[in-house]
Tab-separated table of C-alpha atoms in Angstrom:
chain	number	residue	atom	x	y	z
F	1	GLN	CA	89.250	240.295	193.549
F	2	TYR	CA	88.436	241.856	190.149
F	3	THR	CA	85.706	244.786	189.963
F	4	PHE	CA	84.321	246.377	186.815
F	5	ILE	CA	81.412	249.216	187.268
F	6	ASN	CA	80.026	251.317	184.424
F	7	THR	CA	77.691	254.235	185.176
F	8	THR	CA	75.808	255.706	182.145
F	9	GLU	CA	73.639	258.965	182.508
F	10	TYR	CA	71.555	260.893	180.377
F	11	ASN	CA	69.495	263.882	180.925
F	12	PHE	CA	66.370	264.427	178.483
F	13	GLY	CA	65.580	267.651	179.783
F	14	GLU	CA	61.906	268.744	180.262
F	15	VAL	CA	59.286	265.989	179.444
F	16	GLY	CA	55.791	267.336	180.136
F	17	PRO	CA	55.632	268.736	183.799
F	18	THR	CA	58.972	267.180	185.149
F	19	THR	CA	62.493	266.725	184.304
F	20	LEU	CA	63.910	263.286	183.093
F	21	GLY	CA	66.964	261.560	183.390
F	22	VAL	CA	67.960	258.253	183.617
F	23	LYS	CA	71.284	256.424	185.118
F	24	ASN	CA	72.475	252.733	184.894
F	25	ILE	CA	74.825	251.162	186.890
F	26	PHE	CA	76.259	247.987	186.006
F	27	GLY	CA	78.618	246.128	188.030
F	28	TYR	CA	80.687	242.752	188.111
F	29	GLU	CA	83.038	241.400	190.650
F	30	GLN	CA	84.970	238.152	190.638
F	31	SER	CA	86.556	237.070	194.115
F	32	THR	CA	88.195	234.237	195.811
F	33	GLY	CA	89.979	234.180	199.353
F	34	THR	CA	90.521	232.133	202.261
F	35	THR	CA	91.517	232.963	206.121
F	36	GLY	CA	92.555	230.731	209.163
F	37	TRP	CA	94.699	231.306	212.190
F	38	MET	CA	96.522	229.346	214.678
F	39	VAL	CA	94.804	228.989	217.996
F	40	ASP	CA	96.915	226.519	220.043
F	41	GLY	CA	99.676	228.746	220.972
F	42	PHE	CA	102.235	226.263	219.524
F	43	GLY	CA	102.564	227.254	215.918
F	44	GLY	CA	100.312	223.905	215.029
F	45	ARG	CA	103.655	221.905	215.291
F	46	ILE	CA	102.436	219.718	218.249
F	47	GLN	CA	100.473	216.378	216.899
F	48	GLY	CA	97.346	216.351	218.400
F	49	ALA	CA	97.176	219.841	219.562
F	50	ILE	CA	94.253	221.993	217.897
F	51	ALA	CA	96.475	223.792	215.030
F	52	LEU	CA	93.780	225.241	213.363
F	53	ASN	CA	89.855	226.443	214.094
F	54	ASN	CA	87.659	227.911	211.418
F	55	LEU	CA	90.235	227.193	208.750
F	56	ALA	CA	88.361	228.740	206.114
F	57	ASN	CA	85.726	231.512	206.638
F	58	TYR	CA	82.117	231.475	205.756
F	59	ASN	CA	82.868	232.948	202.167
F	60	TYR	CA	81.430	230.728	199.437
F	61	SER	CA	84.804	230.944	197.474
F	62	SER	CA	86.728	229.730	200.370
F	63	SER	CA	87.574	225.980	200.926
F	64	ALA	CA	89.850	224.169	203.241
F	65	ASN	CA	91.288	220.718	201.817
F	66	GLN	CA	93.221	217.814	203.357
F	67	VAL	CA	96.394	216.166	202.464
F	68	GLY	CA	96.398	212.947	204.585
F	69	ASN	CA	95.159	214.155	208.107
F	70	GLN	CA	96.178	217.405	207.883
F	71	PRO	CA	94.315	220.662	206.712
F	72	VAL	CA	95.987	222.787	204.185
F	73	TYR	CA	95.182	226.205	202.909
F	74	GLU	CA	93.511	226.660	199.360
F	75	LYS	CA	91.536	229.776	197.753
F	76	GLY	CA	89.221	227.403	195.924
F	77	PRO	CA	87.282	228.533	193.175
F	78	SER	CA	85.911	232.256	192.280
F	79	THR	CA	82.538	233.592	193.297
F	80	LYS	CA	81.003	235.912	190.688
F	81	GLN	CA	78.815	238.606	191.218
F	82	TYR	CA	76.692	240.668	188.935
F	83	THR	CA	74.527	243.886	189.653
F	84	ASN	CA	72.502	246.156	187.701
F	85	GLU	CA	70.448	249.148	189.108
F	86	LEU	CA	68.062	251.381	186.659
F	87	GLN	CA	67.131	254.810	187.861
F	88	PHE	CA	64.727	257.289	186.749
F	89	GLN	CA	64.885	260.777	188.224
F	90	GLY	CA	62.819	263.947	187.813
F	91	ASP	CA	62.035	267.334	189.325
F	92	ILE	CA	58.528	268.889	189.080
F	93	ASN	CA	57.787	272.538	189.321
F	94	ASN	CA	61.283	273.585	189.924
F	95	GLY	CA	61.740	271.361	193.241
F	96	LEU	CA	57.966	271.098	194.102
F	97	VAL	CA	58.400	267.436	193.757
F	98	ASN	CA	61.881	265.776	193.430
F	99	TRP	CA	61.355	261.973	192.628
F	100	ILE	CA	63.422	258.967	191.871
F	101	LEU	CA	62.068	255.209	190.884
F	102	GLY	CA	63.872	252.350	189.502
F	103	GLY	CA	64.931	248.701	189.732
F	104	TYR	CA	67.736	246.625	191.274
F	105	TYR	CA	68.822	243.172	190.303
F	106	GLN	CA	71.848	240.797	191.810
F	107	ARG	CA	72.895	237.490	191.048
F	108	VAL	CA	75.896	235.777	192.826
F	109	GLU	CA	77.179	232.509	191.057
F	110	LEU	CA	78.538	230.050	193.675
F	111	PRO	CA	81.256	227.595	192.296
F	112	SER	CA	81.570	224.105	192.651
F	113	ASN	CA	84.218	222.973	195.110
F	114	THR	CA	83.815	219.275	195.812
F	115	ASP	CA	87.570	219.172	196.645
F	116	GLY	CA	87.218	220.885	199.994
F	117	VAL	CA	84.900	221.992	202.493
F	118	ARG	CA	84.291	224.952	204.513
F	119	ASN	CA	84.863	225.906	208.077
F	120	MET	CA	87.100	222.663	209.108
F	121	TYR	CA	88.182	222.243	212.546
F	122	GLN	CA	89.242	219.779	214.945
F	123	VAL	CA	86.384	218.700	217.216
F	124	PHE	CA	86.947	219.602	220.859
F	125	GLU	CA	84.163	221.807	221.447
F	126	GLY	CA	84.004	221.652	225.221
F	127	VAL	CA	85.483	219.685	227.784
F	128	LEU	CA	82.771	216.617	227.553
F	129	THR	CA	83.220	216.329	224.096
F	130	PRO	CA	86.313	214.154	222.682
F	131	ASN	CA	88.802	214.808	220.177
F	132	LEU	CA	87.358	213.056	216.878
F	133	GLY	CA	89.782	214.347	214.376
F	134	TRP	CA	89.217	216.949	211.653
F	135	GLN	CA	85.560	217.906	211.053
F	136	PRO	CA	83.745	219.757	208.431
F	137	ALA	CA	80.575	221.991	209.566
F	138	PHE	CA	79.258	221.962	206.283
F	139	PRO	CA	78.868	219.636	203.433
F	140	PHE	CA	80.904	219.863	200.097
F	141	GLN	CA	79.660	222.598	197.833
F	142	ASP	CA	78.696	221.860	194.249
F	143	GLY	CA	77.384	225.086	192.869
F	144	GLY	CA	74.101	227.279	192.987
F	145	TYR	CA	73.220	230.850	193.244
F	146	THR	CA	71.787	233.720	195.350
F	147	GLU	CA	69.511	236.349	193.693
F	148	GLN	CA	67.798	239.387	194.531
F	149	GLU	CA	65.188	241.641	192.611
F	150	ALA	CA	64.043	244.864	193.935
F	151	ALA	CA	61.861	247.867	192.732
F	152	PHE	CA	62.050	251.260	194.552
F	153	VAL	CA	60.654	254.914	194.316
F	154	GLN	CA	61.511	257.835	196.527
F	155	ALA	CA	59.925	261.385	196.494
F	156	THR	CA	60.649	264.475	198.344
F	157	PHE	CA	57.558	267.151	198.438
F	158	ASP	CA	58.403	270.884	199.129
F	159	LEU	CA	55.244	271.852	201.150
F	160	SER	CA	56.432	275.602	202.169
F	161	SER	CA	53.592	276.691	200.163
F	162	TRP	CA	51.211	275.358	203.110
F	163	PHE	CA	53.315	276.542	205.818
F	164	PRO	CA	54.077	280.248	205.180
F	165	ALA	CA	54.875	280.970	208.787
F	166	VAL	CA	58.330	278.917	208.581
F	167	ALA	CA	60.952	279.006	205.899
F	168	GLY	CA	60.619	275.574	204.552
F	169	VAL	CA	58.958	272.103	205.144
F	170	HIS	CA	59.833	269.052	203.248
F	171	LEU	CA	58.404	265.606	203.200
F	172	THR	CA	60.179	262.422	202.217
F	173	GLY	CA	58.870	258.991	201.663
F	174	GLY	CA	60.440	255.843	199.930
F	175	PHE	CA	59.447	252.212	199.395
F	176	ARG	CA	61.610	249.586	198.305
F	177	ARG	CA	60.175	245.968	197.763
F	178	SER	CA	62.897	243.059	197.576
F	179	TRP	CA	62.455	239.524	196.462
F	180	ASP	CA	65.291	236.789	197.510
F	181	GLU	CA	66.033	233.451	196.291
F	182	GLU	CA	68.934	230.897	197.058
F	183	LYS	CA	69.940	227.618	195.379
F	184	LEU	CA	72.623	225.664	197.060
F	185	ASP	CA	73.813	222.311	195.556
F	186	THR	CA	75.788	219.981	197.874
F	187	VAL	CA	77.406	216.865	198.236
F	188	GLY	CA	77.086	215.162	201.748
F	189	VAL	CA	80.307	214.570	203.593
F	190	SER	CA	81.448	211.252	205.604
F	191	VAL	CA	84.508	211.179	207.824
F	192	SER	CA	86.703	208.122	207.797
F	193	TYR	CA	88.019	207.517	211.464
F	194	PRO	CA	90.796	207.045	212.508
F	195	SER	CA	92.420	208.987	209.262
F	196	GLY	CA	89.798	211.597	209.720
F	197	GLU	CA	89.687	212.059	205.837
F	198	MET	CA	86.520	213.674	204.360
F	199	VAL	CA	84.648	211.742	201.420
F	200	PRO	CA	82.254	212.870	199.387
F	201	GLY	CA	78.665	211.416	199.855
F	202	ASN	CA	75.378	211.948	198.214
F	203	PRO	CA	74.339	214.856	196.250
F	204	ALA	CA	71.162	217.693	197.422
F	205	THR	CA	69.603	220.575	196.248
F	206	SER	CA	67.794	222.978	198.330
F	207	ARG	CA	66.191	226.316	197.790
F	208	SER	CA	64.910	229.302	199.813
F	209	LYS	CA	62.797	232.262	199.159
F	210	SER	CA	62.158	235.554	201.014
F	211	ASP	CA	60.812	238.760	200.531
F	212	GLY	CA	60.589	242.058	202.329
F	213	ASP	CA	60.158	245.934	202.669
F	214	ASN	CA	62.266	248.817	203.178
F	215	THR	CA	60.626	252.104	203.922
F	216	SER	CA	61.361	255.580	204.880
F	217	ILE	CA	59.458	258.543	205.908
F	218	SER	CA	60.944	262.013	207.158
F	219	LEU	CA	59.588	265.476	207.739
F	220	ASP	CA	62.132	268.242	207.837
F	221	VAL	CA	61.311	271.875	208.990
F	222	GLN	CA	63.388	275.024	208.269
F	223	VAL	CA	62.349	276.701	211.442
F	224	THR	CA	64.649	279.845	210.766
F	225	ASP	CA	67.458	280.135	208.386
F	226	ASP	CA	69.837	278.953	211.248
F	227	LEU	CA	67.738	276.076	212.531
F	228	LEU	CA	66.421	272.829	210.738
F	229	VAL	CA	64.576	270.167	212.644
F	230	TYR	CA	63.542	266.689	211.166
F	231	LEU	CA	61.805	263.539	212.133
F	232	ALA	CA	62.447	260.263	210.446
F	233	ARG	CA	61.082	256.598	210.538
F	234	ARG	CA	62.808	253.749	208.899
F	235	GLU	CA	62.158	249.988	208.227
F	236	GLY	CA	64.608	247.845	206.929
F	237	TYR	CA	64.695	244.270	205.911
F	238	ARG	CA	67.433	241.748	205.781
F	239	PRO	CA	67.009	238.270	203.623
F	240	GLY	CA	66.811	234.724	205.227
F	241	GLY	CA	68.806	231.841	203.961
F	242	GLN	CA	69.642	228.190	204.131
F	243	ASN	CA	71.325	226.005	206.598
F	244	GLN	CA	73.918	223.399	205.527
F	245	VAL	CA	74.369	220.789	208.268
F	246	ILE	CA	75.413	217.308	207.932
F	247	ALA	CA	72.991	215.923	210.665
F	248	SER	CA	70.126	218.302	211.576
F	249	ILE	CA	68.029	215.461	213.435
F	250	GLY	CA	67.291	216.688	216.866
F	251	LEU	CA	68.332	220.214	216.374
F	252	PRO	CA	66.106	222.440	218.368
F	253	ASN	CA	64.933	225.663	216.481
F	254	TYR	CA	66.430	224.155	213.119
F	255	SER	CA	64.700	224.715	209.807
F	256	PRO	CA	66.165	224.142	206.506
F	257	ALA	CA	65.666	227.817	205.496
F	258	TYR	CA	65.815	230.495	208.275
F	259	GLY	CA	63.490	233.729	207.831
F	260	PRO	CA	64.341	237.313	207.280
F	261	GLU	CA	65.501	239.801	209.931
F	262	THR	CA	63.603	243.043	210.127
F	263	VAL	CA	64.688	246.696	211.929
F	264	GLU	CA	62.553	249.715	212.733
F	265	ASP	CA	64.264	252.998	213.833
F	266	TRP	CA	63.262	256.302	214.624
F	267	GLU	CA	65.525	259.506	214.785
F	268	LEU	CA	64.930	262.856	215.830
F	269	GLY	CA	67.200	265.801	215.463
F	270	LEU	CA	68.250	269.316	214.803
F	271	LYS	CA	71.006	271.139	212.571
F	272	TYR	CA	71.837	274.736	213.722
F	273	ALA	CA	74.110	277.189	212.515
F	274	PHE	CA	75.364	280.489	214.149
F	275	ALA	CA	77.633	283.294	214.086
F	276	THR	CA	78.571	286.120	216.226
F	277	ASP	CA	81.609	288.738	215.365
F	278	ALA	CA	83.937	286.160	217.036
F	279	VAL	CA	82.935	282.904	216.220
F	280	GLN	CA	81.007	280.830	213.635
F	281	GLY	CA	79.538	277.396	214.064
F	282	ARG	CA	77.588	274.496	213.465
F	283	LEU	CA	75.804	272.162	215.865
F	284	ASN	CA	74.053	268.844	214.700
F	285	ILE	CA	72.167	266.909	217.677
F	286	ALA	CA	70.175	263.591	216.808
F	287	ALA	CA	68.403	260.946	219.064
F	288	TYR	CA	67.626	257.571	217.887
F	289	ARG	CA	65.865	254.231	218.547
F	290	ALA	CA	66.214	250.964	216.594
F	291	ASP	CA	64.424	247.698	217.285
F	292	TYR	CA	65.668	244.507	215.642
F	293	THR	CA	63.081	241.389	215.576
F	294	ASP	CA	63.779	237.885	214.218
F	295	ILE	CA	67.692	238.234	214.472
F	296	GLN	CA	69.567	235.580	212.760
F	297	ARG	CA	71.725	234.131	215.356
F	298	THR	CA	74.314	231.096	215.198
F	299	LEU	CA	73.346	227.948	217.239
F	300	ARG	CA	75.560	225.168	218.013
F	301	ALA	CA	74.790	221.264	218.880
F	302	PHE	CA	76.474	218.355	219.296
F	303	VAL	CA	74.716	214.884	217.628
F	304	ASN	CA	76.286	211.921	217.648
F	305	GLY	CA	79.560	213.152	218.343
F	306	ALA	CA	79.735	215.548	215.364
F	307	SER	CA	79.367	219.405	215.817
F	308	ALA	CA	76.647	221.143	213.928
F	309	VAL	CA	76.516	224.700	213.355
F	310	TYR	CA	73.203	226.715	211.950
F	311	GLN	CA	71.200	229.639	211.764
F	312	ALA	CA	67.782	230.567	213.393
F	313	ASN	CA	65.690	233.497	213.918
F	314	VAL	CA	65.653	233.611	218.009
F	315	ALA	CA	66.531	236.990	219.163
F	316	GLU	CA	65.298	240.806	219.451
F	317	ALA	CA	67.399	243.698	220.114
F	318	ARG	CA	67.096	247.569	220.998
F	319	LEU	CA	69.742	250.340	220.432
F	320	GLU	CA	69.043	253.768	221.616
F	321	GLY	CA	71.371	256.760	222.131
F	322	ILE	CA	72.049	260.313	221.370
F	323	GLU	CA	74.778	261.906	218.714
F	324	VAL	CA	76.305	265.515	218.851
F	325	GLN	CA	78.584	267.020	216.259
F	326	GLY	CA	79.669	270.679	216.723
F	327	SER	CA	82.093	272.717	214.538
F	328	PHE	CA	83.321	276.143	215.663
F	329	VAL	CA	85.760	278.587	213.890
F	330	SER	CA	87.390	281.735	215.123
F	331	GLY	CA	90.172	283.182	213.169
F	332	PRO	CA	92.659	280.738	212.032
F	333	TRP	CA	91.290	278.240	214.474
F	334	GLN	CA	88.800	275.710	214.371
F	335	LEU	CA	87.353	273.123	216.974
F	336	ASP	CA	85.481	269.940	216.079
F	337	LEU	CA	83.890	268.025	218.567
F	338	THR	CA	82.014	264.531	218.334
F	339	TYR	CA	80.153	262.588	221.235
F	340	SER	CA	77.859	259.653	221.090
F	341	TYR	CA	76.123	257.770	223.838
F	342	GLY	CA	74.525	254.356	222.598
F	343	ASP	CA	72.347	251.915	225.031
F	344	ALA	CA	72.357	248.667	223.072
F	345	GLY	CA	71.481	244.714	224.319
F	346	TYR	CA	69.442	241.740	223.467
F	347	GLU	CA	65.848	241.792	224.858
F	348	GLU	CA	65.146	238.223	223.841
F	349	TRP	CA	67.788	235.604	222.895
F	350	VAL	CA	67.330	232.105	222.717
F	351	GLY	CA	70.913	230.437	222.202
F	352	SER	CA	72.860	227.867	222.668
F	353	ASP	CA	75.714	227.440	225.477
F	354	PRO	CA	79.178	228.445	223.975
F	355	PHE	CA	80.899	226.087	226.122
F	356	ASN	CA	78.495	223.062	225.884
F	357	LEU	CA	78.928	222.686	229.863
F	358	ILE	CA	74.990	222.734	230.574
F	359	ARG	CA	73.837	219.637	229.006
F	360	PRO	CA	70.299	218.645	227.918
F	361	GLY	CA	67.929	218.290	230.975
F	362	ASP	CA	69.643	220.832	233.173
F	363	PRO	CA	66.962	222.740	235.033
F	364	MET	CA	68.579	225.761	233.093
F	365	CYS	CA	67.289	224.782	229.977
F	366	LEU	CA	64.626	226.367	228.155
F	367	PRO	CA	61.744	224.156	227.260
F	368	GLU	CA	62.431	224.052	223.571
F	369	SER	CA	65.437	222.156	224.209
F	370	THR	CA	65.970	218.923	222.539
F	371	ALA	CA	67.793	215.773	223.877
F	372	GLU	CA	70.826	216.626	221.771
F	373	ALA	CA	71.062	220.360	222.607
F	374	CYS	CA	70.184	222.528	225.430
F	375	LEU	CA	69.018	226.336	224.813
F	376	LEU	CA	69.685	228.858	227.509
F	377	ASP	CA	68.119	232.369	227.588
F	378	LEU	CA	70.708	234.623	226.798
F	379	SER	CA	68.983	237.833	226.591
F	380	GLY	CA	70.465	241.002	228.490
F	381	ASN	CA	73.987	240.468	227.128
F	382	ALA	CA	75.597	243.283	225.146
F	383	ILE	CA	75.521	243.843	221.353
F	384	PRO	CA	79.302	243.436	220.203
F	385	ASN	CA	81.266	246.673	219.346
F	386	THR	CA	78.831	248.883	220.892
F	387	PRO	CA	80.713	251.083	223.347
F	388	LYS	CA	78.638	253.576	225.453
F	389	HIS	CA	80.569	256.324	225.011
F	390	GLN	CA	82.420	257.593	222.162
F	391	ALA	CA	84.222	261.132	221.766
F	392	SER	CA	86.499	262.967	219.698
F	393	ALA	CA	88.223	266.512	219.704
F	394	THR	CA	90.161	268.111	216.541
F	395	VAL	CA	91.982	271.275	216.819
F	396	SER	CA	93.113	272.658	213.602
F	397	TYR	CA	95.182	275.986	213.088
F	398	ASP	CA	95.456	277.883	209.726
F	399	ILE	CA	99.151	278.857	209.765
F	400	PRO	CA	99.432	282.206	208.064
F	401	ILE	CA	101.822	282.040	204.791
F	402	ASN	CA	101.899	283.952	201.640
F	403	GLU	CA	99.074	282.702	199.657
F	404	GLN	CA	101.391	282.194	196.533
F	405	TYR	CA	102.909	279.342	198.480
F	406	GLY	CA	99.636	277.695	199.446
F	407	GLN	CA	97.842	277.114	202.323
F	408	LEU	CA	99.424	275.283	205.605
F	409	MET	CA	97.251	273.843	208.207
F	410	ALA	CA	98.413	271.781	211.306
F	411	SER	CA	95.762	269.392	213.341
F	412	PHE	CA	95.639	267.495	216.436
F	413	THR	CA	92.885	265.088	217.410
F	414	VAL	CA	92.169	263.065	220.456
F	415	SER	CA	89.541	260.458	220.587
F	416	HIS	CA	88.110	258.458	223.413
F	417	ARG	CA	85.914	255.086	223.480
F	418	SER	CA	84.900	253.425	226.507
F	419	ARG	CA	84.773	249.601	226.877
F	420	ALA	CA	83.212	247.593	224.105
F	421	TYR	CA	82.308	243.917	224.070
F	422	LEU	CA	83.495	241.539	221.037
F	423	VAL	CA	81.431	238.692	221.556
F	424	GLY	CA	77.840	238.163	221.961
F	425	GLU	CA	77.580	235.743	225.087
F	426	SER	CA	79.636	238.084	227.263
F	427	GLU	CA	77.839	237.491	230.233
F	428	ARG	CA	78.220	233.623	229.927
F	429	ASN	CA	82.033	234.177	229.250
F	430	ILE	CA	82.143	236.160	232.887
F	431	GLN	CA	79.980	233.532	234.582
F	432	ILE	CA	82.382	230.672	233.638
F	433	PHE	CA	85.519	232.658	233.712
F	434	GLY	CA	84.926	235.537	236.088
F	435	ASP	CA	86.138	239.085	235.888
F	436	ASP	CA	89.707	237.627	234.809
F	437	ILE	CA	88.084	237.238	231.329
F	438	LEU	CA	86.986	240.803	230.791
F	439	ASP	CA	89.836	242.295	228.888
F	440	ALA	CA	89.953	238.788	226.311
F	441	ILE	CA	86.385	239.263	225.592
F	442	SER	CA	85.996	243.088	225.279
F	443	VAL	CA	88.283	246.263	224.103
F	444	PRO	CA	89.030	248.324	227.374
F	445	SER	CA	88.358	251.929	227.317
F	446	TYR	CA	91.382	253.880	225.612
F	447	GLU	CA	92.258	257.230	223.877
F	448	ARG	CA	94.163	258.035	220.678
F	449	TYR	CA	96.160	260.864	219.481
F	450	ASP	CA	96.635	261.801	216.044
F	451	ALA	CA	98.543	264.745	214.319
F	452	ARG	CA	98.669	266.187	210.828
F	453	LEU	CA	100.422	268.965	208.949
F	454	ASP	CA	99.028	269.576	205.503
F	455	TRP	CA	100.344	271.948	202.646
F	456	SER	CA	97.680	272.661	199.984
F	457	ASN	CA	98.777	273.837	196.566
F	458	VAL	CA	102.313	273.843	196.908
F	459	PHE	CA	103.917	276.775	195.690
F	460	GLY	CA	100.818	277.411	194.040
F	461	SER	CA	100.716	274.129	192.173
F	462	ASN	CA	98.363	271.109	191.980
F	463	PHE	CA	100.464	269.355	194.488
F	464	ASP	CA	99.344	268.471	198.063
F	465	ALA	CA	101.782	267.432	200.700
F	466	GLY	CA	101.365	266.098	204.253
F	467	LEU	CA	103.217	264.773	207.419
F	468	PHE	CA	101.130	262.476	209.884
F	469	VAL	CA	101.669	260.613	212.808
F	470	TYR	CA	98.839	258.134	213.936
F	471	ASN	CA	98.199	256.679	217.362
F	472	ALA	CA	100.999	259.046	218.610
F	473	THR	CA	101.257	257.305	222.134
F	474	ASP	CA	101.254	253.557	220.538
F	475	GLU	CA	98.071	252.661	222.492
F	476	LEU	CA	97.653	248.931	222.007
F	477	TYR	CA	93.624	248.052	221.709
F	478	ALA	CA	91.940	245.235	219.378
F	479	VAL	CA	89.486	246.067	216.713
F	480	SER	CA	88.194	242.401	216.587
F	481	ALA	CA	88.396	239.036	218.236
F	482	VAL	CA	87.906	235.635	217.776
F	483	THR	CA	87.166	233.682	221.105
F	484	GLN	CA	88.558	230.292	221.937
F	485	MET	CA	87.263	229.934	225.236
F	486	THR	CA	84.907	227.381	224.228
F	487	THR	CA	88.157	225.109	223.257
F	488	LEU	CA	91.517	226.220	224.984
F	489	GLY	CA	90.514	229.201	227.316
F	490	MET	CA	92.162	231.825	225.092
F	491	GLY	CA	91.052	234.836	222.914
F	492	VAL	CA	92.586	235.862	219.362
F	493	LYS	CA	92.570	239.311	218.880
F	494	MET	CA	92.975	241.272	215.621
F	495	TYR	CA	94.659	244.815	216.814
F	496	ALA	CA	94.767	248.389	215.406
F	497	PRO	CA	98.350	249.433	213.797
F	498	PRO	CA	100.933	250.550	216.394
F	499	ARG	CA	102.153	254.416	215.959
F	500	THR	CA	102.503	255.129	212.397
F	501	TRP	CA	104.017	258.064	210.971
F	502	GLY	CA	104.878	259.024	207.467
F	503	ALA	CA	104.132	261.422	204.170
F	504	GLU	CA	101.812	261.857	201.948
F	505	LEU	CA	102.131	263.622	198.488
F	506	THR	CA	99.387	264.328	196.072
F	507	TYR	CA	98.622	265.638	192.233
F	508	ARG	CA	95.263	266.682	191.622
F	509	PHE	CA	94.512	266.514	187.611
F	510	GLY	CA	92.454	269.046	186.058
F	511	GLN	CA	90.854	272.166	187.937
């Protein structure tokens, strides 16, 4: 990955009733990569076993090629991305109105890669589907681009003169309009049996466009010098995109171009600072609710023995909870506390059976199902990676030493996280495999312990030194997972680092 960023700023000073500054941010990125993993438990050495699944990720720069009937890793050509953001900023009447407006442009050039396909796997997506050799989930890619244009404006108004009874009242409003376009050039794929080799077919070009708004409005009131209360409402937009499947006839809820998804969230909070003779502290509390609509979810189906994977707007979800953060200082001691409670789940979700066990025509299939695919009601499932409880406590001690030697600080942190699911169809997994599957599709609750010793301005110099130990009890916990319950009844997990200790040395240039 290669990245170049240039930021140019200029301040014009006073221009009429406002100050005026301009900032331009230009970026360029070129990247290529591929990912894959063994899932058969035998290292891929047994002929006929499923050696690799999802050989390449969904990144456009990835490819999975073949030599004979075997897949091989290959990074493929690079994806290139260009971005530019232009901002105009100003301040009217010494803080009466702070404003910013500008525009944004992004273009991603998709490479031509007719030597390979993305997401190649060996079809065995359920006990009723025979093994048909290596299959591509997408056609060969032959170029294209994605493009986004946007215009935005935001302003903060100081309304204190209207409300003299309180220390300060500020109203902030923001608006962003985005236009997205995608063009994909592809070449169809045919599979030769029994060799399983993939042969390029007919070329095709597809386009999709979507647009949407991001809005934000918030009100904050400085009730006293120590207490700030705020209320915020925001709306977000995520662009749609295109589906690439080899055979789309008979796929339920299929569209060549799927639509955008949106989110609306509210947040109410307060920030409080206090000081006594013995303790100084800060306390932040926030409650929130977010409603997602037209969520883009992955659907799967089997048409004429071939697997089809595509996106559709088939779900709605809700997230709500509370977050608390506090910091307390007494002499050389400091205590930092955090806690969050979250309740998240899908309120609506029309999805395919991840196990391909419920066949079309079954009474559990929803009316929108087709003869090729059965759709189920998957509402009520948990949203992945959203634990109900998270908490941490950090105790720091400022070790007294002569100031000419620098500053010495010791800290110890304990954190807790309750169980979190790693897959969206958690209830369906438990329905098939029972509670024994729970630890394979989720991260059980765990505690982690970290400690640090930091020495700043070593002997009055610009050097900082530190000693640390992370995950001191060598807790084993996963950070993500790719479940293969639909194939071999197993899950592949990526784990956090084990107990790690070491030393750091930093030099600060300038002041």
